[in-house]
Coordinates of C-alpha atoms and ligand atoms in Angstrom, one line a residue:
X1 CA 0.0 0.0 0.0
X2 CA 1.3 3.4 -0.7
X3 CA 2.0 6.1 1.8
X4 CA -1.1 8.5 -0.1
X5 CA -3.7 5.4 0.5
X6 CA -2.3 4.9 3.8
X7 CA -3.6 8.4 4.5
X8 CA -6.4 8.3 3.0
X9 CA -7.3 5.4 4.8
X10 CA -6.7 7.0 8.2
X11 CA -8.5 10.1 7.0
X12 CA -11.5 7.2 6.6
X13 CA -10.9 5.7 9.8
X14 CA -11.4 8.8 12.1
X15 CA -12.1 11.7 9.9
X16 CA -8.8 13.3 11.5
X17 CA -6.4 14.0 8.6
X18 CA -9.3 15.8 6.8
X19 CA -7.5 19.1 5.5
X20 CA -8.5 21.1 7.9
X21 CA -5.7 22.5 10.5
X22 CA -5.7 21.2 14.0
X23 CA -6.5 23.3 16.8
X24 CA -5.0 22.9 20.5
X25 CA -7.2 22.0 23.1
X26 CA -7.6 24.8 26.4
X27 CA -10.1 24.4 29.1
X28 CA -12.2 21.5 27.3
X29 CA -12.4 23.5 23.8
X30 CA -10.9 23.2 20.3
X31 CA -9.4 26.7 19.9
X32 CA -7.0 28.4 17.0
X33 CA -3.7 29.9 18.3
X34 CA -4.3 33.6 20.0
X35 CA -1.4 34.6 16.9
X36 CA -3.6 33.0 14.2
X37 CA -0.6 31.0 13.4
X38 CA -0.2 27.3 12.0
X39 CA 2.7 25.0 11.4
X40 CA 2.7 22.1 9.3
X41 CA 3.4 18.4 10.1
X42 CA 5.4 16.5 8.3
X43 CA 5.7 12.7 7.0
X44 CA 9.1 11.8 7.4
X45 CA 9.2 9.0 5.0
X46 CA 7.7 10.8 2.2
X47 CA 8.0 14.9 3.0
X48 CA 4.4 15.1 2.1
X49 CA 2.7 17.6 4.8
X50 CA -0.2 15.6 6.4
X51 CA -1.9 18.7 8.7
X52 CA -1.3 22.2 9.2
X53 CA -1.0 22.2 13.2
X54 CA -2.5 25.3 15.4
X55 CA 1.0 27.1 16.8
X56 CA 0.6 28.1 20.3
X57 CA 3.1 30.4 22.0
X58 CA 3.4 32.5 25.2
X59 CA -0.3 33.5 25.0
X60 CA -1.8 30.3 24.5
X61 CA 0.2 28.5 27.3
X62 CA -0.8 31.5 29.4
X63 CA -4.6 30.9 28.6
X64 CA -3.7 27.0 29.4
X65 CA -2.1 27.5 32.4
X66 CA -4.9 29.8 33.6
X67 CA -7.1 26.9 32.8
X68 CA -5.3 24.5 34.3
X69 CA -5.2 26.3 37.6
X70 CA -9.1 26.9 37.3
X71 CA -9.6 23.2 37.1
X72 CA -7.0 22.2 40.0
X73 CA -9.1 24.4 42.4
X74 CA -12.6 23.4 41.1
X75 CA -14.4 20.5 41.0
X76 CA -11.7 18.1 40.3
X77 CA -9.8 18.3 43.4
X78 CA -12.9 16.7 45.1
X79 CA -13.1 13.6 42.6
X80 CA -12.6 10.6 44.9
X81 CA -9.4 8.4 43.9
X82 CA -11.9 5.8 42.5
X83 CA -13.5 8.2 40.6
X84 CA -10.6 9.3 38.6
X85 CA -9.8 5.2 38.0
X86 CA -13.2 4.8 36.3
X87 CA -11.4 7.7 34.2
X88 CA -8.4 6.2 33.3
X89 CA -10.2 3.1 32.6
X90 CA -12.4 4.8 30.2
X91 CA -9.6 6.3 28.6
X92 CA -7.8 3.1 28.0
X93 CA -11.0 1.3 26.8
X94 CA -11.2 4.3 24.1
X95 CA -7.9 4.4 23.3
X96 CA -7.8 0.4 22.9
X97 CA -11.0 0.8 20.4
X98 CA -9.2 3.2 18.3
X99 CA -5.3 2.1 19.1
X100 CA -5.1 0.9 15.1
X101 CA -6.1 4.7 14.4
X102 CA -3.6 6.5 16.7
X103 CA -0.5 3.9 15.7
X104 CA -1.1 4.8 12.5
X105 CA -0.9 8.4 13.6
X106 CA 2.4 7.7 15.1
X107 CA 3.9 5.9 12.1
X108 CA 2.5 8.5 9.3
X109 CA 3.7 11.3 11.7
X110 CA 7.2 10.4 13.3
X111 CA 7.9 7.7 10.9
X112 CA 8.4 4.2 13.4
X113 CA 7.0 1.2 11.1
X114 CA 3.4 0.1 11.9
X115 CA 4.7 -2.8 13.2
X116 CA 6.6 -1.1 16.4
X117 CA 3.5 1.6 16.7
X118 CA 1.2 -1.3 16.5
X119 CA 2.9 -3.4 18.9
X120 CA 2.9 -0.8 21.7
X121 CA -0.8 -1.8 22.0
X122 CA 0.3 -4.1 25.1
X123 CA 2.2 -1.7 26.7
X124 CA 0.1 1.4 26.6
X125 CA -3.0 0.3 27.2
X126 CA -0.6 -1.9 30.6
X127 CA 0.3 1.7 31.6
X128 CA -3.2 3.2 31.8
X129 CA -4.8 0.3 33.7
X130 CA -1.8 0.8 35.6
X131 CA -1.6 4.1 36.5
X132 CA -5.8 3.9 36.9
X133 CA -5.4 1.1 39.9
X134 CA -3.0 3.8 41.1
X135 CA -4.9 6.2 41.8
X136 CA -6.8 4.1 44.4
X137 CA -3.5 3.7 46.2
X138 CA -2.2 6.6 47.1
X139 CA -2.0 6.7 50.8
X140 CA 0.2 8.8 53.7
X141 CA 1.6 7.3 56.4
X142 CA 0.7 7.5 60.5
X143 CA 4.2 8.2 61.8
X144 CA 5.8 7.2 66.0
X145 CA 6.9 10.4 67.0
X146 CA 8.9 10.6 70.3
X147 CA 7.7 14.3 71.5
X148 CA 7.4 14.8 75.2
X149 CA 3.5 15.2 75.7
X150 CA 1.3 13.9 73.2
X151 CA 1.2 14.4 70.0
X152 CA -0.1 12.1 66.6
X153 CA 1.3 12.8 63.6
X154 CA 0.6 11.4 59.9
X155 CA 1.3 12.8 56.3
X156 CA -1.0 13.3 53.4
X157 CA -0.4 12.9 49.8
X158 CA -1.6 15.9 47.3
X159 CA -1.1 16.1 43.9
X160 CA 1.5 18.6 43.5
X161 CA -0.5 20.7 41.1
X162 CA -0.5 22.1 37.2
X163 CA 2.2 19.8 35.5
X164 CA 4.0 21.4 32.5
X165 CA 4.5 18.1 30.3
X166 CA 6.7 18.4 27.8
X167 CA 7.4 15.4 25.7
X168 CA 9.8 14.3 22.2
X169 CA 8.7 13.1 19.0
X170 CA 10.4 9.7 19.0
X171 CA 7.0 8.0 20.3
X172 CA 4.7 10.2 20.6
X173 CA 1.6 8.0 22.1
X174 CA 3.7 6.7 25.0
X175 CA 5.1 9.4 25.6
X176 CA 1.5 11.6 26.2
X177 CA 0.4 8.7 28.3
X178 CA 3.6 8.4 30.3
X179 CA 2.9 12.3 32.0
X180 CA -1.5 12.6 31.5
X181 CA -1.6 8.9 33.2
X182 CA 0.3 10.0 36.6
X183 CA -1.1 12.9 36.5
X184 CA -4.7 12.2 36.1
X185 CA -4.1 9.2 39.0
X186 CA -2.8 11.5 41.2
X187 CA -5.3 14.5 41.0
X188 CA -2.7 17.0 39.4
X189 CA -3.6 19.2 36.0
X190 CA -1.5 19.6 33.2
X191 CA -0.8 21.5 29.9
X192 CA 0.9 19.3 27.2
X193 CA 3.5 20.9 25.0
X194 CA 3.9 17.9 22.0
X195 CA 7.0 17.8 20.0
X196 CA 6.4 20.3 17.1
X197 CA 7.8 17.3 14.6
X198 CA 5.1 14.6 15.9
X199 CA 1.5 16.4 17.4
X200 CA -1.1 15.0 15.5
X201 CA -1.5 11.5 18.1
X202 CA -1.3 14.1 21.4
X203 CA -4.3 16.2 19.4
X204 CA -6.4 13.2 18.4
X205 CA -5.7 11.7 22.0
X206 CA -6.9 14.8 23.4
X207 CA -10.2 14.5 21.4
X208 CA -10.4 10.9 22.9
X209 CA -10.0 12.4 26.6
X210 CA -12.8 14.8 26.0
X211 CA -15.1 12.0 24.9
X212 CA -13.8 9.6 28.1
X213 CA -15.4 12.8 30.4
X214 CA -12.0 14.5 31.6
X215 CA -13.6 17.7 32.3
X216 CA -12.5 21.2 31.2
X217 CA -8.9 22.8 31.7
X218 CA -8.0 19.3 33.8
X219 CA -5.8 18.2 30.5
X220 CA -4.8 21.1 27.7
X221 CA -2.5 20.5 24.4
X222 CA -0.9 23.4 23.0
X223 CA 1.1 22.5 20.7
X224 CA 4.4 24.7 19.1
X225 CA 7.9 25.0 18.6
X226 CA 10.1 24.4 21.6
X227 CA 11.9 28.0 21.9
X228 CA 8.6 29.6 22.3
X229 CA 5.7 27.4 23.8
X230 CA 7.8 25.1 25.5
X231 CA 10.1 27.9 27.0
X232 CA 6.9 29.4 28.0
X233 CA 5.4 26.2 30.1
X234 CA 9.1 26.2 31.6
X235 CA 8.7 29.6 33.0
X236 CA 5.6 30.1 33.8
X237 CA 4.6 30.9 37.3
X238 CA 1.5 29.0 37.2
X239 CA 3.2 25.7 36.7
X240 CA 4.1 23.4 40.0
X241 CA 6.0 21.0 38.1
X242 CA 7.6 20.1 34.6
X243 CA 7.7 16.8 33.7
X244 CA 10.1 16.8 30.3
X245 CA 11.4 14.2 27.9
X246 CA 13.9 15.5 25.4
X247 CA 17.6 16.3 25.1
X248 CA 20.0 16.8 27.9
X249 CA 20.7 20.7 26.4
X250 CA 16.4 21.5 26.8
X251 CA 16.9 19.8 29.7
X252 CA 19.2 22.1 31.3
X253 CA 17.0 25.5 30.1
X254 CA 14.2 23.8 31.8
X255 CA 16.3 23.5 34.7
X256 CA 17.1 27.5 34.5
X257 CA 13.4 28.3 33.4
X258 CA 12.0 26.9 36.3
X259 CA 14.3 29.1 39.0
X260 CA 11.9 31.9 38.9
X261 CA 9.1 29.8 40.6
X262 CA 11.5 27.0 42.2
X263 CA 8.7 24.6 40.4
X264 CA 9.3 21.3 40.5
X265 CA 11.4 19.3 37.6
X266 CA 11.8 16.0 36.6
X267 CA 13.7 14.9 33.8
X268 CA 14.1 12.1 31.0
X269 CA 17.2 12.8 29.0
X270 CA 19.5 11.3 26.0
X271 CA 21.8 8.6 26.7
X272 CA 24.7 6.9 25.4
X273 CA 24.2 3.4 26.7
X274 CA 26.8 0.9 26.7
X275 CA 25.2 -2.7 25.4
X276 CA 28.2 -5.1 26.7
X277 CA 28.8 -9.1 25.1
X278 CA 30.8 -11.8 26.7
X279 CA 32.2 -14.7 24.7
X280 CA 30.3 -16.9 26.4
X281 CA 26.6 -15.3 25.6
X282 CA 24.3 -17.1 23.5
X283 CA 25.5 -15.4 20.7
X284 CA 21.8 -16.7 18.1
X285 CA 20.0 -14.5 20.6
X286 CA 22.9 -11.4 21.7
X287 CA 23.2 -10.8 18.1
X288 CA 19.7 -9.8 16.9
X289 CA 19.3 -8.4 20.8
X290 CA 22.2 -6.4 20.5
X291 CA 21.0 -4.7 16.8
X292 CA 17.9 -4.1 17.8
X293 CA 19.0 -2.7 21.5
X294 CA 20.1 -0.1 18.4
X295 CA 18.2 -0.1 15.2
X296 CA 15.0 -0.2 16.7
X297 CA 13.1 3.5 15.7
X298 CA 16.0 3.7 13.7
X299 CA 17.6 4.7 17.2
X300 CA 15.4 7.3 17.9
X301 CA 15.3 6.0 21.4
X302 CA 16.6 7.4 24.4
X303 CA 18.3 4.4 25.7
X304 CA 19.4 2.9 22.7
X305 CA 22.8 0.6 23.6
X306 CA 24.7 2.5 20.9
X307 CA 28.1 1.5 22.5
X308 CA 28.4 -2.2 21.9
X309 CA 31.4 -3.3 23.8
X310 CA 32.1 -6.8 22.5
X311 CA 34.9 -9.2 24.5
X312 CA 37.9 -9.2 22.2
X313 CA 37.9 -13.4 21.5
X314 CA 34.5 -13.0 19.5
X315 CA 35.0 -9.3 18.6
X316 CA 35.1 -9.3 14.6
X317 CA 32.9 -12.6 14.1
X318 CA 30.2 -10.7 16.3
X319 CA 30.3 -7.2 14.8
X320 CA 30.3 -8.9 11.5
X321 CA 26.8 -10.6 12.5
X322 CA 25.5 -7.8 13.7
X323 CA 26.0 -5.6 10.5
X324 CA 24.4 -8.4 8.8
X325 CA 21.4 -9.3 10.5
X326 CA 21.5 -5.3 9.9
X327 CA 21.7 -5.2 6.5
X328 CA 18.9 -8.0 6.3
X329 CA 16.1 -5.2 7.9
X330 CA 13.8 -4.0 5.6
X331 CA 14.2 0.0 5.3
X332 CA 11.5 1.9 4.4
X333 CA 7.8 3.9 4.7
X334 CA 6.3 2.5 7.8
X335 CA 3.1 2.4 6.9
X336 CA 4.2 -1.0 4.8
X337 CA 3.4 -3.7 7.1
X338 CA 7.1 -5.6 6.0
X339 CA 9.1 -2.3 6.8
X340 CA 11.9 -2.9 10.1
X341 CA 13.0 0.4 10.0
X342 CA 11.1 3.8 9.1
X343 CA 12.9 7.3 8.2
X344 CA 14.8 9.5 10.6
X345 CA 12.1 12.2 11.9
X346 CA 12.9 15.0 10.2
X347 CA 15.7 16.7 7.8
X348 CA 17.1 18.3 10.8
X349 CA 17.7 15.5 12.9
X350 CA 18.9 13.5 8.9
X351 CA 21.5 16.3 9.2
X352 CA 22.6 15.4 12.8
X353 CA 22.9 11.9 12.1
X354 CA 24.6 12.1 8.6
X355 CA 27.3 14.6 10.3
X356 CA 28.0 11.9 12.8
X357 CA 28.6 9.3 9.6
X358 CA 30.9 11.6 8.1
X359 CA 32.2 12.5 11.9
X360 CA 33.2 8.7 12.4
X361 CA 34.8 8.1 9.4
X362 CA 37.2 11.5 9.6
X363 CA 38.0 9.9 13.3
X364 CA 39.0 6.7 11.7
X365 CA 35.9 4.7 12.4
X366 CA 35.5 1.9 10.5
X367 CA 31.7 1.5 8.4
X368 CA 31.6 -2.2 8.3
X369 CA 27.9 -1.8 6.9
X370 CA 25.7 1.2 6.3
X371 CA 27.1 4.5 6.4
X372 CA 25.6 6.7 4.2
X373 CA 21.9 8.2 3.6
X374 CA 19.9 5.6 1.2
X375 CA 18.8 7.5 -1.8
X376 CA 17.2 4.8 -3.8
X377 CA 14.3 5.5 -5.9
X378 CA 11.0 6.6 -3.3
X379 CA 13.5 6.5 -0.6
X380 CA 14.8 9.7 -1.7
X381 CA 11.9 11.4 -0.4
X382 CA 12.1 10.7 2.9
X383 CA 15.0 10.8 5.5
X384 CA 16.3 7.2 5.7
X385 CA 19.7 5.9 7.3
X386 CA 20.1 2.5 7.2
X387 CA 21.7 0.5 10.1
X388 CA 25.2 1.0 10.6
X389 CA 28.0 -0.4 12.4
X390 CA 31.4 1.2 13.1
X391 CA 34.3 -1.1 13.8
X392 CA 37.3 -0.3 15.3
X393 CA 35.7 2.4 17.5
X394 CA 38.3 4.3 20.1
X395 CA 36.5 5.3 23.5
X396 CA 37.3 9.1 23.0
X397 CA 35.9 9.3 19.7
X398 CA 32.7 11.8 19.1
X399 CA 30.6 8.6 18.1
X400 CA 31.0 7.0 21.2
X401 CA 30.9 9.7 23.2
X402 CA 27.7 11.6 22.0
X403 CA 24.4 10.7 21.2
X404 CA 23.5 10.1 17.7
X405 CA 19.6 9.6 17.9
X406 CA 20.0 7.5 14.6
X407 CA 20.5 3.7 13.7
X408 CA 24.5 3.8 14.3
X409 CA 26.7 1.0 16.5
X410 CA 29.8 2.3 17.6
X411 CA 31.6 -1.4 18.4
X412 CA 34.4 -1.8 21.0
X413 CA 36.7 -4.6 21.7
X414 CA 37.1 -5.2 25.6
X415 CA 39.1 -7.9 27.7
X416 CA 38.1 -8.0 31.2
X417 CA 35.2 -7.2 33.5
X418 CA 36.6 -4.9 35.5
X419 CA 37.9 -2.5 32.3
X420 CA 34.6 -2.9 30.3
X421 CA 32.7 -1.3 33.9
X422 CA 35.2 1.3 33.9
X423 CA 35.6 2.4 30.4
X424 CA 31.0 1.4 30.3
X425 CA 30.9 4.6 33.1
X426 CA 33.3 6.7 31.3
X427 CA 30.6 8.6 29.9
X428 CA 28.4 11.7 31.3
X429 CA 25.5 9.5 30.9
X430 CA 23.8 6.7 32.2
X431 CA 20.8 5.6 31.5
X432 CA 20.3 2.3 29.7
X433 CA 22.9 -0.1 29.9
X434 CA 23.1 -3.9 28.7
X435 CA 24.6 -7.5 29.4
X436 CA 24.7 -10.7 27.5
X437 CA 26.0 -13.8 29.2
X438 CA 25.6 -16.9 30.8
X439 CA 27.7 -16.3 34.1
X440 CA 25.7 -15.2 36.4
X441 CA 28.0 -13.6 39.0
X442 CA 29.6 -11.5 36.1
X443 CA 25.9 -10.5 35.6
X444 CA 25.8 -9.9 39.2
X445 CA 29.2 -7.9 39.3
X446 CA 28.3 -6.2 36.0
X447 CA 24.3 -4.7 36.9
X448 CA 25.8 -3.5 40.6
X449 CA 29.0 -1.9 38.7
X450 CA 27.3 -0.2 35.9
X451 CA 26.3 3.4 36.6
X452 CA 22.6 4.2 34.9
X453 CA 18.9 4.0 35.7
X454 CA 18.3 0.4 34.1
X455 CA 20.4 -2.6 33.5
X456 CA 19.5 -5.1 31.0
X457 CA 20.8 -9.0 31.4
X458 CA 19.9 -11.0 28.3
X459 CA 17.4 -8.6 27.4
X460 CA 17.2 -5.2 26.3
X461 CA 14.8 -2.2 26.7
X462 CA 12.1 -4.6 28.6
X463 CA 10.0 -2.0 30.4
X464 CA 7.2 -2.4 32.8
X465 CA 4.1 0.2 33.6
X466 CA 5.1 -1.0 37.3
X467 CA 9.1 -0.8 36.8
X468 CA 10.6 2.4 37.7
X469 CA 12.7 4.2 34.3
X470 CA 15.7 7.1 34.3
X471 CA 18.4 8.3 34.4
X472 CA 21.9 8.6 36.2
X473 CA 24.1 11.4 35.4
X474 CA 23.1 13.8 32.9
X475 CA 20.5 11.3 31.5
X476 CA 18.1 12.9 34.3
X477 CA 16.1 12.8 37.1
X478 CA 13.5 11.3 38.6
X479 CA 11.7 8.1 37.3
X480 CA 9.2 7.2 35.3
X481 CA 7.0 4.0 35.6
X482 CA 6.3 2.3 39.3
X483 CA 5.4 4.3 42.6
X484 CA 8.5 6.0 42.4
X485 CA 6.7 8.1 39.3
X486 CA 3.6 8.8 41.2
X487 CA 5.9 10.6 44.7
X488 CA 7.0 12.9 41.3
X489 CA 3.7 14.0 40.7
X490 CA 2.4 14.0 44.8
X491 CA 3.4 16.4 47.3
X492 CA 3.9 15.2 51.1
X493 CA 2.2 16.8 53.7
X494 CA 2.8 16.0 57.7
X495 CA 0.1 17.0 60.2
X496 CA 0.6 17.1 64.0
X497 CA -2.5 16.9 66.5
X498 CA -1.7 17.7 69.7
X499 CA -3.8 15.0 71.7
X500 CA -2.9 15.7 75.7
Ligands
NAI601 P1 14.5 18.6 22.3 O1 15.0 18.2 23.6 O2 14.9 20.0 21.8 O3 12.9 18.5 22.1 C1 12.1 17.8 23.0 C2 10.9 18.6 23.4 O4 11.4 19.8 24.1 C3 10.1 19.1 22.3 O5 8.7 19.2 22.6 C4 10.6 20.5 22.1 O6 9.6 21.4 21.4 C5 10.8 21.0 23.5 N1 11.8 22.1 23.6 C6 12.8 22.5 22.8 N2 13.4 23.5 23.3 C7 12.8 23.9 24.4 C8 13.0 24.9 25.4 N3 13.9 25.8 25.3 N4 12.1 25.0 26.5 C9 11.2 24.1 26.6 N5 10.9 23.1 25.7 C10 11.7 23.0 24.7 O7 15.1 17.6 21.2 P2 15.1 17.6 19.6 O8 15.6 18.9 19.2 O9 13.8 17.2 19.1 O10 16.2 16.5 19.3 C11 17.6 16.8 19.4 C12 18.3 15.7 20.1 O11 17.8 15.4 21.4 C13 18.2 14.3 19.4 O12 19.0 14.1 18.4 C14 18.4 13.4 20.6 O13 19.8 13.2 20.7 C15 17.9 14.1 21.8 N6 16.5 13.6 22.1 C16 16.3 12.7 23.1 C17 15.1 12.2 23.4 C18 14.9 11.3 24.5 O14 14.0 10.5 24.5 N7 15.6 11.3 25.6 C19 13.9 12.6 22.7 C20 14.2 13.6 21.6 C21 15.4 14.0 21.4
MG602 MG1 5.5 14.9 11.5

């Protein structure tokens, strides 16, 4: 099926990509930008624009957060905890009867091939019905104090307020349901700032929360560019907390912009994972594991194990496996269903990752497959990379110190455990991180060694809605997924009675 039928067929499905532009959602209505202005969204395997997008700036996330605030002090903040479950479950059950429709969104819109939009079905829908039982277990504590006299003291939990979320393009549906779940469980508000390359799910999820009965101003979506909307839900007084997903650099003017108010930030950054093989893994499984700990999204994914240490005694068989069962991935639009790996993004982010190619070479890496932008027939069109590996990678090299955000291994031989934990930490990062072996005490030695957020042992990017996700270093703070996500969006209140 083409790309244009594709469309077409979505525009059938749910009357979405229908020509007309998008508008952003404030206090329960569909409203243009206060400037007028729109922006278009892109398809990145084809360059075709599929919606001209409502572009909010300082204004519009002013008229949000107003909103936003309305609705935390209004009728919401009396829901009872099961109340806002039955929400969240409604939401899921909507989102699972239309999950075909918003995949498809995500594919035709960020690029990831149907089959990984498709397959998050498990997942996203896991994380709603997680985050809905949550909300019905949110409880303080009754605390022994030792006070002469007597006195009982306890602590409440209380959503912490209007969240600022401000998410990436690199998977767009998670990613909206990863900040609006916590905070809907926990009683919070929020204004959504989608990436400007990939709004169109966020806007049609909106339209599904509306129909699920979240009521006015308790979730707004204003989409726009990063340097003005986003800078704006950074700053703004009104805001209690940003939750962000994005680059370390954003990350660190989020962590100015939010001085003026001392709101509270949490934060999901880049990585540069180290993916680390042992002769004695069971290589049939480490191989495709360790390709797809990178090529998956066309690695577009924050904790992609881009730094494939490999144990010098199986070095070049294994890097030359790798970069084959590479080579065998279909490349292409993602709407077709056979297609492994989808188009970088955008041009911009086509330019990053091609300046790292050439970056790689010039430092004397060695392309032992891929390498250059494909520019075969359609393919032109869009923005594809095919999966590379780089042999003969030296630790201080740019490719293995920064992060590409594209489908590029940067191999490296190792000899012993304690050198590959030293020279896996020598990064300012450390979020994802992985192991393949069979021996378990270097397992052990390895996941207490390894400084980051997860550690993967035969496995690689398994997440949980239950298992806590983030970063060490200057991958972040605070975690996504499990109760340790829900303290981020709850403030912790201790009252004292004074009984005698
Ligand atoms: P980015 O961090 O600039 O964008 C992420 C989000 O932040 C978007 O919604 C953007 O509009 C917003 N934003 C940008 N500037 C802002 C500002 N000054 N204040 C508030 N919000 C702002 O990332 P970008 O430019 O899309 O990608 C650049 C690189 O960042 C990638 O090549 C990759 O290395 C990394 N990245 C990491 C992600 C992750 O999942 N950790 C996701 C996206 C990008
Ligand atoms: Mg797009």
């Amino acid at each position: 099926m083409t790309t244009t039928s594709m469309a077409s067929k979505t525009a059938k499905l749910s009357g979405f990509l229908d020509g007309r532009p998008k508008r952003m959602l404030i206090d329960g209505r569909w409203v243009e930008a206060v400037s007028g202005k729109t922006f278009p969204s892109l398809n990145p395997a084809t360059g075709e624009v599929l919606a001209q997008v409502a572009e909010g700036d300082r204004a519009d996330i002013d008229r949000a957060v107003h909103a936003a605030r309305r609705a935390f002090e209004g009728p919401w903040s009396k829901w009872k905890p099961f109340e806002r479950q039955q929400l969240l479950l409604k939401i899921a059950d909507l989102v699972e009867r239309h999950f075909d429709e918003l995949a498809l969104l995500d594919t035709l819109d960020m690029g990831a091939p149907i089959s990984r939009t498709s397959g998050g079905r498990r997942r996203i829908l896991g994380m709603l019905r997680y985050y809905a039982g949550m909300a019905t277990a949110i409880h303080g504590e009754t605390i022994e104090n030792s006070l002469p006299g007597e006195y009982v003291s306890f602590t409440l939990k209380e959503p912490v307020g209007v969240v600022g979320a401000i998410i990436p393009w690199n998977g767009p549906l998670g990613a909206v349901v990863w900040k609006i779940g916590p905070a809907l469980a926990t009683g919070c508000t929020a204004v959504l700032k989608p990436a400007e390359e990939a709004p169109l799910t966020p806007l049609r999820l909106g339209e599904l929360l509306v129909e699920a009965g979240v009521p006015d101003g308790v979730v707004n979506i204003v989409p726009g560019y990063g340097e003005t909307a986003g800078a704006a839900l950074a700053a703004h007084p009104g805001v209690d907390k940003v939750a962000f997903t994005g680059s370390h650099v954003t990350g660190q003017k989020i962590i100015q912009a939010s001085a003026g108010n001392l709101k509270r930030v949490s934060l999901e950054l880049g990585g540069k994972s180290p993916d680390i093989v042992f002769a004695d893994a069971d290589l049939e499984t480490t191989v495709p594991g360790a390709a797809m700990a990178v090529f998956s999204n066309s690695g577009q994914i924050c904790s992609a194990g881009t730094r494939l240490f490999v144990e010098r005694k199986v070095y070049d068989e294994f890097v030359g496996r790798v970069a084959e069962f590479g080579q065998q991935l279909k490349v292409g639009p993602g709407v077709d269903p056979s297609v492994q790996i989808g188009p970088l993004v955008s041009e911009q982010q086509l330019e990053r990752v091609t300046g790292y190619l050439a970056t790689g070479k010039r430092e004397g890496a060695r392309a032992v497959s891929g390498g250059d932008r494909l520019m075969d027939g359609e393919l032109s069109k869009g923005y594809f990379v095919p999966p590379t590996v780089f042999a003969d990678v030296k630790d201080e090299m740019t490719i293995a110190q920064e992060e590409i955000f594209g489908p590029v291994i940067s191999a490296i031989p190792f000899s012993d455990v304690d050198e590959v934990i030293r020279r896996a930490n020598s990064t300012s990062f450390g979020l994802g991180s992985g192991v393949w072996t069979r021996d378990v005490s270097k397992a052990h030695r390895l996941a207490k060694g390894i400084r980051a957020g997860s550690v993967w042992v035969n496995c690689y990017q398994a997440m949980d809605p239950a298992v806590p996700f983030g970063g060490y270093k200057m991958s972040g703070y605070g975690r996504e997924s499990g109760l340790q996500q829900l303290d981020e969006y709850l403030n912790v209140k201790a009252v004292w009675i004074k009984t005698g």
